[in-house]
Short mmCIF file of C-alpha atoms in Angstrom, two decimals:
data_model
loop_
_atom_site.label_atom_id
_atom_site.label_comp_id
_atom_site.label_asym_id
_atom_site.label_seq_id
_atom_site.Cartn_x
_atom_site.Cartn_y
_atom_site.Cartn_z
CA MET A 1 32.37 120.84 156.45
CA ASP A 2 30.18 120.35 153.39
CA LEU A 3 31.54 116.89 152.54
CA LEU A 4 30.55 115.66 156.01
CA LYS A 5 27.05 117.18 155.86
CA GLU A 6 26.55 115.53 152.49
CA LYS A 7 27.70 112.15 153.86
CA ILE A 8 25.41 112.48 156.89
CA LYS A 9 22.45 113.25 154.62
CA THR A 10 23.13 110.46 152.14
CA GLU A 11 24.63 107.73 154.36
CA GLY A 12 23.41 108.54 157.90
CA GLU A 13 20.28 107.01 159.39
CA VAL A 14 18.02 108.57 162.00
CA TYR A 15 16.43 106.34 164.63
CA ALA A 16 14.00 106.97 167.46
CA GLY A 17 15.71 108.06 170.68
CA ASN A 18 17.86 110.72 169.03
CA ILE A 19 20.20 108.15 167.49
CA LEU A 20 22.08 109.23 164.36
CA LYS A 21 23.78 106.17 162.93
CA VAL A 22 26.86 106.90 160.83
CA ASP A 23 28.53 103.56 161.35
CA CYS A 24 28.93 103.06 157.59
CA PHE A 25 31.63 105.75 157.39
CA LEU A 26 32.62 106.97 160.87
CA ASN A 27 32.53 104.50 163.73
CA HIS A 28 32.30 100.86 162.67
CA GLN A 29 33.19 100.91 159.01
CA ILE A 30 35.48 103.87 158.42
CA ASP A 31 35.90 105.74 155.14
CA CYS A 32 39.61 106.48 155.46
CA ARG A 33 39.77 108.85 152.46
CA PHE A 34 37.04 110.91 154.06
CA LEU A 35 38.80 110.67 157.43
CA SER A 36 41.97 112.12 155.88
CA GLU A 37 39.91 115.19 154.98
CA VAL A 38 38.63 115.34 158.56
CA GLY A 39 42.24 115.33 159.79
CA LYS A 40 43.13 118.18 157.41
CA GLU A 41 40.09 120.21 158.44
CA PHE A 42 40.93 119.96 162.17
CA HIS A 43 44.50 120.93 161.34
CA ARG A 44 43.21 124.01 159.51
CA LEU A 45 41.02 124.96 162.48
CA PHE A 46 43.71 124.54 165.17
CA LYS A 47 46.98 125.07 163.28
CA ASP A 48 47.82 128.36 165.04
CA ASP A 49 47.25 127.00 168.55
CA GLY A 50 50.56 125.22 169.17
CA VAL A 51 49.08 121.72 169.45
CA ASN A 52 51.73 119.15 170.40
CA LYS A 53 49.49 116.28 171.55
CA VAL A 54 46.14 114.90 170.44
CA LEU A 55 43.95 113.17 173.04
CA THR A 56 40.92 111.00 172.35
CA ILE A 57 39.04 108.08 173.88
CA GLU A 58 38.68 104.49 172.74
CA ALA A 59 37.28 103.14 170.55
CA SER A 60 35.60 105.34 167.96
CA GLY A 61 37.81 108.39 168.56
CA ILE A 62 41.02 106.57 167.69
CA ALA A 63 40.90 106.58 163.88
CA ILE A 64 39.95 110.27 163.88
CA GLY A 65 42.68 111.06 166.40
CA ALA A 66 45.27 109.20 164.32
CA MET A 67 44.47 111.27 161.23
CA VAL A 68 44.57 114.54 163.19
CA ALA A 69 47.84 113.66 164.93
CA GLN A 70 49.33 112.71 161.57
CA GLU A 71 48.52 116.21 160.27
CA PHE A 72 50.07 117.89 163.33
CA GLY A 73 53.07 115.52 163.32
CA CYS A 74 52.53 114.91 167.04
CA PRO A 75 51.63 111.91 169.21
CA LEU A 76 48.10 110.66 169.77
CA VAL A 77 47.10 109.44 173.22
CA PHE A 78 43.86 107.57 173.69
CA ALA A 79 42.16 107.28 177.07
CA LYS A 80 41.24 103.72 177.99
CA LYS A 81 37.94 102.60 179.43
CA THR A 82 39.22 99.55 181.29
CA LYS A 83 42.36 98.89 183.25
CA THR A 84 44.50 96.29 181.53
CA LYS A 85 47.50 94.36 182.79
CA ASN A 86 49.58 96.40 180.39
CA ILE A 87 48.97 99.78 182.00
CA ALA A 88 51.47 99.80 184.82
CA GLY A 89 51.90 102.52 187.37
CA ASP A 90 50.01 105.70 187.95
CA VAL A 91 47.12 106.91 185.85
CA TYR A 92 44.89 109.94 185.71
CA THR A 93 41.33 108.71 185.98
CA THR A 94 37.79 110.06 186.15
CA PRO A 95 34.28 108.60 185.86
CA VAL A 96 32.23 109.22 182.71
CA GLU A 97 28.52 108.58 182.30
CA SER A 98 27.68 106.97 178.97
CA PHE A 99 24.68 108.49 177.22
CA THR A 100 24.61 105.61 174.71
CA HIS A 101 24.90 102.75 177.20
CA GLY A 102 23.23 104.27 180.27
CA THR A 103 26.15 103.27 182.50
CA THR A 104 29.14 104.90 184.18
CA TYR A 105 32.70 103.84 183.47
CA ASP A 106 36.17 105.05 184.38
CA ILE A 107 38.49 106.49 181.78
CA MET A 108 42.24 106.62 182.33
CA VAL A 109 45.47 107.86 180.84
CA SER A 110 48.93 106.89 182.03
CA LYS A 111 50.68 109.76 183.79
CA ARG A 112 53.64 109.13 181.53
CA PHE A 113 51.76 110.37 178.47
CA LEU A 114 50.05 113.54 179.67
CA GLY A 115 51.53 116.39 181.67
CA LYS A 116 53.12 119.81 181.90
CA GLY A 117 54.36 121.09 178.55
CA ASP A 118 51.66 119.29 176.57
CA ARG A 119 49.33 121.52 174.55
CA VAL A 120 46.40 119.21 174.01
CA LEU A 121 43.75 119.08 171.30
CA ILE A 122 40.93 116.71 172.31
CA VAL A 123 39.07 115.03 169.44
CA ASP A 124 36.11 112.66 169.33
CA ASP A 125 33.48 111.43 166.92
CA PHE A 126 30.35 112.75 168.67
CA LEU A 127 29.52 115.59 171.05
CA ALA A 128 26.09 115.34 172.64
CA VAL A 129 25.67 116.21 176.32
CA GLY A 130 29.46 116.38 176.53
CA ASN A 131 30.18 113.71 179.14
CA ALA A 132 33.13 112.15 177.35
CA LEU A 133 34.69 115.52 176.52
CA ASN A 134 34.21 116.73 180.09
CA GLY A 135 35.99 113.60 181.33
CA LEU A 136 38.89 114.11 178.93
CA ILE A 137 39.13 117.80 179.92
CA LYS A 138 39.29 116.72 183.57
CA LEU A 139 42.23 114.40 182.78
CA VAL A 140 44.04 117.24 180.97
CA GLU A 141 43.49 119.59 183.92
CA ASP A 142 44.59 116.98 186.47
CA SER A 143 47.79 116.35 184.50
CA GLY A 144 48.92 119.98 184.40
CA ALA A 145 48.79 119.98 180.59
CA GLU A 146 47.21 122.87 178.73
CA LEU A 147 43.92 122.44 176.87
CA VAL A 148 44.04 124.01 173.41
CA GLY A 149 40.50 123.06 172.46
CA CYS A 150 38.12 120.32 171.39
CA GLY A 151 37.32 119.10 167.90
CA THR A 152 34.36 116.81 167.27
CA VAL A 153 33.12 115.46 163.99
CA ILE A 154 29.37 115.59 164.70
CA GLU A 155 27.79 117.74 167.41
CA LYS A 156 24.18 117.24 168.44
CA GLY A 157 23.41 120.92 168.96
CA TYR A 158 20.05 120.25 170.62
CA GLN A 159 21.79 118.52 173.54
CA HIS A 160 23.83 121.66 174.24
CA GLY A 161 27.05 120.01 175.50
CA GLY A 162 29.06 122.04 173.00
CA ASP A 163 27.32 125.29 173.92
CA ARG A 164 28.12 124.76 177.62
CA LEU A 165 31.81 124.21 176.84
CA ARG A 166 31.92 127.32 174.63
CA GLN A 167 30.31 129.34 177.43
CA GLN A 168 33.25 128.28 179.63
CA GLY A 169 35.58 129.87 177.06
CA ILE A 170 36.78 126.59 175.57
CA LYS A 171 37.41 126.56 171.81
CA VAL A 172 35.10 123.87 170.46
CA GLU A 173 34.99 123.16 166.72
CA SER A 174 32.50 120.67 165.30
CA LEU A 175 32.56 119.81 161.62
CA ALA A 176 28.77 119.48 161.53
CA ILE A 177 26.23 120.58 164.13
CA VAL A 178 22.89 118.81 163.94
CA GLU A 179 20.15 121.14 165.17
CA SER A 180 17.27 118.70 164.82
CA MET A 181 16.46 115.24 163.46
CA ASN A 182 13.18 113.55 162.66
CA HIS A 183 13.26 109.77 162.73
CA GLU A 184 9.91 109.51 160.95
CA THR A 185 10.86 111.58 157.91
CA GLY A 186 14.65 111.08 158.19
CA GLU A 187 15.10 114.86 157.93
CA ILE A 188 18.28 116.31 159.43
CA VAL A 189 18.66 120.07 159.96
CA PHE A 190 22.14 121.55 160.47
CA ARG A 191 23.04 124.68 162.41
CA ASP A 192 24.37 127.41 160.08
CA MET B 1 61.15 96.51 159.61
CA ASP B 2 64.33 97.99 161.05
CA LEU B 3 62.70 101.18 162.33
CA LEU B 4 60.28 99.08 164.40
CA LYS B 5 62.98 96.82 165.83
CA GLU B 6 64.95 99.90 166.80
CA LYS B 7 61.92 101.43 168.51
CA ILE B 8 61.17 98.19 170.38
CA LYS B 9 64.78 98.03 171.60
CA THR B 10 64.97 101.67 172.67
CA GLU B 11 61.40 102.38 173.81
CA GLY B 12 59.93 98.96 174.66
CA GLU B 13 59.97 97.49 178.17
CA VAL B 14 60.04 93.81 179.07
CA TYR B 15 58.12 92.64 182.14
CA ALA B 16 57.74 89.30 183.86
CA GLY B 17 54.97 87.15 182.37
CA ASN B 18 56.04 87.65 178.76
CA ILE B 19 54.76 91.21 178.65
CA LEU B 20 56.37 93.53 176.11
CA LYS B 21 55.14 97.02 176.78
CA VAL B 22 55.19 99.35 173.78
CA ASP B 23 52.46 101.67 174.98
CA CYS B 24 54.69 104.71 174.47
CA PHE B 25 54.45 104.41 170.68
CA LEU B 26 51.95 101.73 169.66
CA ASN B 27 48.92 101.17 171.85
CA HIS B 28 48.26 103.93 174.36
CA GLN B 29 50.38 106.81 173.14
CA ILE B 30 50.78 106.45 169.38
CA ASP B 31 53.66 107.79 167.31
CA CYS B 32 51.67 108.71 164.22
CA ARG B 33 54.70 109.45 162.02
CA PHE B 34 55.98 105.97 162.78
CA LEU B 35 52.51 104.54 162.21
CA SER B 36 52.43 106.10 158.74
CA GLU B 37 55.52 104.04 157.94
CA VAL B 38 53.77 100.94 159.28
CA GLY B 39 50.88 101.64 156.91
CA LYS B 40 53.26 101.99 153.97
CA GLU B 41 55.09 98.78 154.87
CA PHE B 42 51.87 96.72 155.02
CA HIS B 43 50.87 98.24 151.68
CA ARG B 44 54.20 97.15 150.20
CA LEU B 45 53.72 93.61 151.55
CA PHE B 46 50.13 93.15 150.34
CA LYS B 47 49.86 95.54 147.38
CA ASP B 48 49.54 92.74 144.80
CA ASP B 49 46.79 90.88 146.64
CA GLY B 50 43.74 92.90 145.61
CA VAL B 51 42.88 94.13 149.12
CA ASN B 52 39.63 96.12 149.15
CA LYS B 53 38.85 96.05 152.88
CA VAL B 54 40.94 96.21 156.05
CA LEU B 55 39.59 94.51 159.18
CA THR B 56 40.86 94.99 162.72
CA ILE B 57 39.59 94.84 166.30
CA GLU B 58 39.08 97.59 168.85
CA ALA B 59 40.86 99.29 170.44
CA SER B 60 44.56 99.05 169.73
CA GLY B 61 44.20 97.80 166.17
CA ILE B 62 42.23 100.83 165.00
CA ALA B 63 45.00 103.39 164.51
CA ILE B 64 47.10 100.82 162.63
CA GLY B 65 44.12 99.79 160.54
CA ALA B 66 43.34 103.41 159.67
CA MET B 67 46.87 103.97 158.34
CA VAL B 68 46.80 100.75 156.32
CA ALA B 69 43.36 101.46 154.86
CA GLN B 70 44.51 104.96 153.96
CA GLU B 71 47.36 103.45 151.92
CA PHE B 72 45.04 101.03 150.14
CA GLY B 73 42.36 103.69 149.62
CA CYS B 74 39.76 101.27 150.99
CA PRO B 75 37.46 101.15 154.02
CA LEU B 76 38.50 100.00 157.48
CA VAL B 77 36.10 97.91 159.55
CA PHE B 78 36.81 97.31 163.20
CA ALA B 79 35.24 94.44 165.12
CA LYS B 80 33.60 95.51 168.36
CA LYS B 81 33.96 93.80 171.71
CA THR B 82 30.64 94.87 173.20
CA LYS B 83 27.21 95.23 171.73
CA THR B 84 26.09 98.84 171.74
CA LYS B 85 22.69 100.37 171.10
CA ASN B 86 24.08 101.70 167.84
CA ILE B 87 24.74 98.33 166.20
CA ALA B 88 21.35 97.45 164.84
CA GLY B 89 20.41 94.28 163.05
CA ASP B 90 22.44 91.24 162.28
CA VAL B 91 26.07 90.72 163.18
CA TYR B 92 28.71 88.07 162.65
CA THR B 93 30.01 87.11 166.08
CA THR B 94 32.45 84.68 167.68
CA PRO B 95 34.02 84.26 171.14
CA VAL B 96 37.65 85.20 171.69
CA GLU B 97 39.76 84.29 174.69
CA SER B 98 41.92 87.18 175.90
CA PHE B 99 45.48 86.22 176.72
CA THR B 100 46.08 89.61 178.38
CA HIS B 101 42.94 89.70 180.51
CA GLY B 102 42.34 86.00 181.13
CA THR B 103 38.69 86.28 180.05
CA THR B 104 36.51 85.42 177.07
CA TYR B 105 34.57 88.04 175.17
CA ASP B 106 32.49 88.17 172.00
CA ILE B 107 33.62 90.11 168.97
CA MET B 108 31.19 91.24 166.31
CA VAL B 109 30.94 92.92 162.95
CA SER B 110 27.75 94.13 161.35
CA LYS B 111 26.73 91.97 158.39
CA ARG B 112 26.38 95.18 156.37
CA PHE B 113 30.15 95.74 156.39
CA LEU B 114 31.61 92.32 155.60
CA GLY B 115 30.58 89.89 152.89
CA LYS B 116 30.97 88.40 149.46
CA GLY B 117 33.21 90.47 147.18
CA ASP B 118 35.35 91.75 150.04
CA ARG B 119 39.05 90.85 149.84
CA VAL B 120 40.09 91.33 153.43
CA LEU B 121 43.44 92.15 154.99
CA ILE B 122 43.31 91.66 158.77
CA VAL B 123 45.68 93.83 160.81
CA ASP B 124 46.40 94.04 164.53
CA ASP B 125 49.10 95.32 166.89
CA PHE B 126 50.17 91.99 168.47
CA LEU B 127 50.14 88.34 167.44
CA ALA B 128 50.85 85.92 170.30
CA VAL B 129 48.83 82.70 170.55
CA GLY B 130 46.63 84.07 167.78
CA ASN B 131 43.23 84.15 169.51
CA ALA B 132 42.19 87.56 168.22
CA LEU B 133 43.32 86.78 164.66
CA ASN B 134 41.57 83.42 164.70
CA GLY B 135 38.37 85.16 165.79
CA LEU B 136 38.66 87.74 163.02
CA ILE B 137 39.38 85.00 160.46
CA LYS B 138 36.25 83.18 161.63
CA LEU B 139 34.17 86.34 161.02
CA VAL B 140 35.63 86.69 157.51
CA GLU B 141 34.84 83.04 156.73
CA ASP B 142 31.30 83.29 158.13
CA SER B 143 30.64 86.36 156.01
CA GLY B 144 31.64 84.78 152.69
CA ALA B 145 34.40 87.34 152.20
CA GLU B 146 37.84 86.27 151.04
CA LEU B 147 40.82 86.42 153.40
CA VAL B 148 43.89 87.91 151.71
CA GLY B 149 46.15 87.63 154.73
CA CYS B 150 47.08 88.96 158.13
CA GLY B 151 49.50 91.75 159.03
CA THR B 152 50.62 92.26 162.59
CA VAL B 153 53.08 94.80 163.91
CA ILE B 154 54.73 92.64 166.59
CA GLU B 155 54.61 88.85 166.65
CA LYS B 156 55.70 86.90 169.70
CA GLY B 157 57.33 84.04 167.81
CA TYR B 158 57.75 81.86 170.90
CA GLN B 159 53.97 81.62 171.31
CA HIS B 160 53.65 80.15 167.78
CA GLY B 161 50.24 81.63 166.84
CA GLY B 162 51.76 83.01 163.64
CA ASP B 163 53.46 79.71 162.78
CA ARG B 164 50.16 77.82 163.13
CA LEU B 165 48.40 80.25 160.78
CA ARG B 166 51.23 79.99 158.20
CA GLN B 167 50.99 76.18 158.38
CA GLN B 168 47.34 76.54 157.36
CA GLY B 169 48.52 78.36 154.23
CA ILE B 170 47.52 81.84 155.40
CA LYS B 171 49.83 84.71 154.41
CA VAL B 172 50.95 86.25 157.70
CA GLU B 173 53.35 89.19 157.69
CA SER B 174 54.70 90.58 160.97
CA LEU B 175 56.92 93.65 160.96
CA ALA B 176 58.98 92.29 163.86
CA ILE B 177 59.03 88.77 165.29
CA VAL B 178 60.27 88.52 168.88
CA GLU B 179 61.93 85.16 169.39
CA SER B 180 62.77 85.60 173.06
CA MET B 181 62.71 88.21 175.81
CA ASN B 182 64.41 88.37 179.19
CA HIS B 183 62.71 90.58 181.75
CA GLU B 184 65.75 90.53 184.05
CA THR B 185 68.25 91.81 181.49
CA GLY B 186 65.71 93.53 179.18
CA GLU B 187 67.25 91.69 176.23
CA ILE B 188 65.02 91.14 173.19
CA VAL B 189 66.03 88.72 170.41
CA PHE B 190 64.33 88.99 166.99
CA ARG B 191 63.76 86.19 164.48
CA ASP B 192 65.83 86.77 161.34
#
């Protein structure tokens, strides 16, 4: 997606430790006009796959998921990272290791909102080693729903999480795949 | 908003402890067609107020905020509840007591995304005692931005957080105000 690559190059910042900061348009401040285009692009990529539910994870996946679900005219479900008083009853749950925070946390989805008959498109902002996506895929499998595929805005190709999922036969579409970054020069190279 | 009141009556569940569960359409599974209407309604209510930024708080405010910001054609900023590696530099921060969880947590917004010249509409899913809104208002004040008003989807009128804000002269618009709930009969009474 050329618009995204352009935004990453002009507005993204590269820091030591493989950190690409895009919090000015994607995951702290959100450019909602741009995000509408992201929703349309994921719809174009998955429109023939019978998607009837979009699944993401709080917090930074939610705005993206909302735009995608709006395009498909289907519900969005977001997995929660903490159990609140307001989730009653049974949940599907699995542990996820956070690359960013260096910790492990549980993600969960109420059994009422995921199950047989659902054809699920998983979306998220970033795909690096793939821990969050693998957790979400596990919840889909546990629920008896069908996984249609995964859509991520930015994939860090050099961490190979996306490649591993594709090797398993899962349809993974990323709107930009970063092949390498240099925090000293700020250079970002995309996969063709 | 009649569509919302109808959805609360047909899809909402009332539990002991003043809990109104609407997680089937608002804050776990999200009905994105309905949420588009919420965005349009907030736009109608605040369209003459010069809004150029929408502010909300993770996680359940984000989808609502995205729809509202889309209508205004302006950025959405969401306050974060935990400090991550990826928020660098200075932040505005304030403590917020959680009514739902019975704990206190810090919320924060990067100073890069809130400041002088911003005319801010704050949106959130629920308004009860008003702790989250008061925290967000504090961040707006600290930043030098101008508060246009607050829009919440469901206000619990009997907890009077909204009334206190209106008494301070703040424009607060809630799409449904619950005046009373009965968890034994399931009855929900709305303010006219």
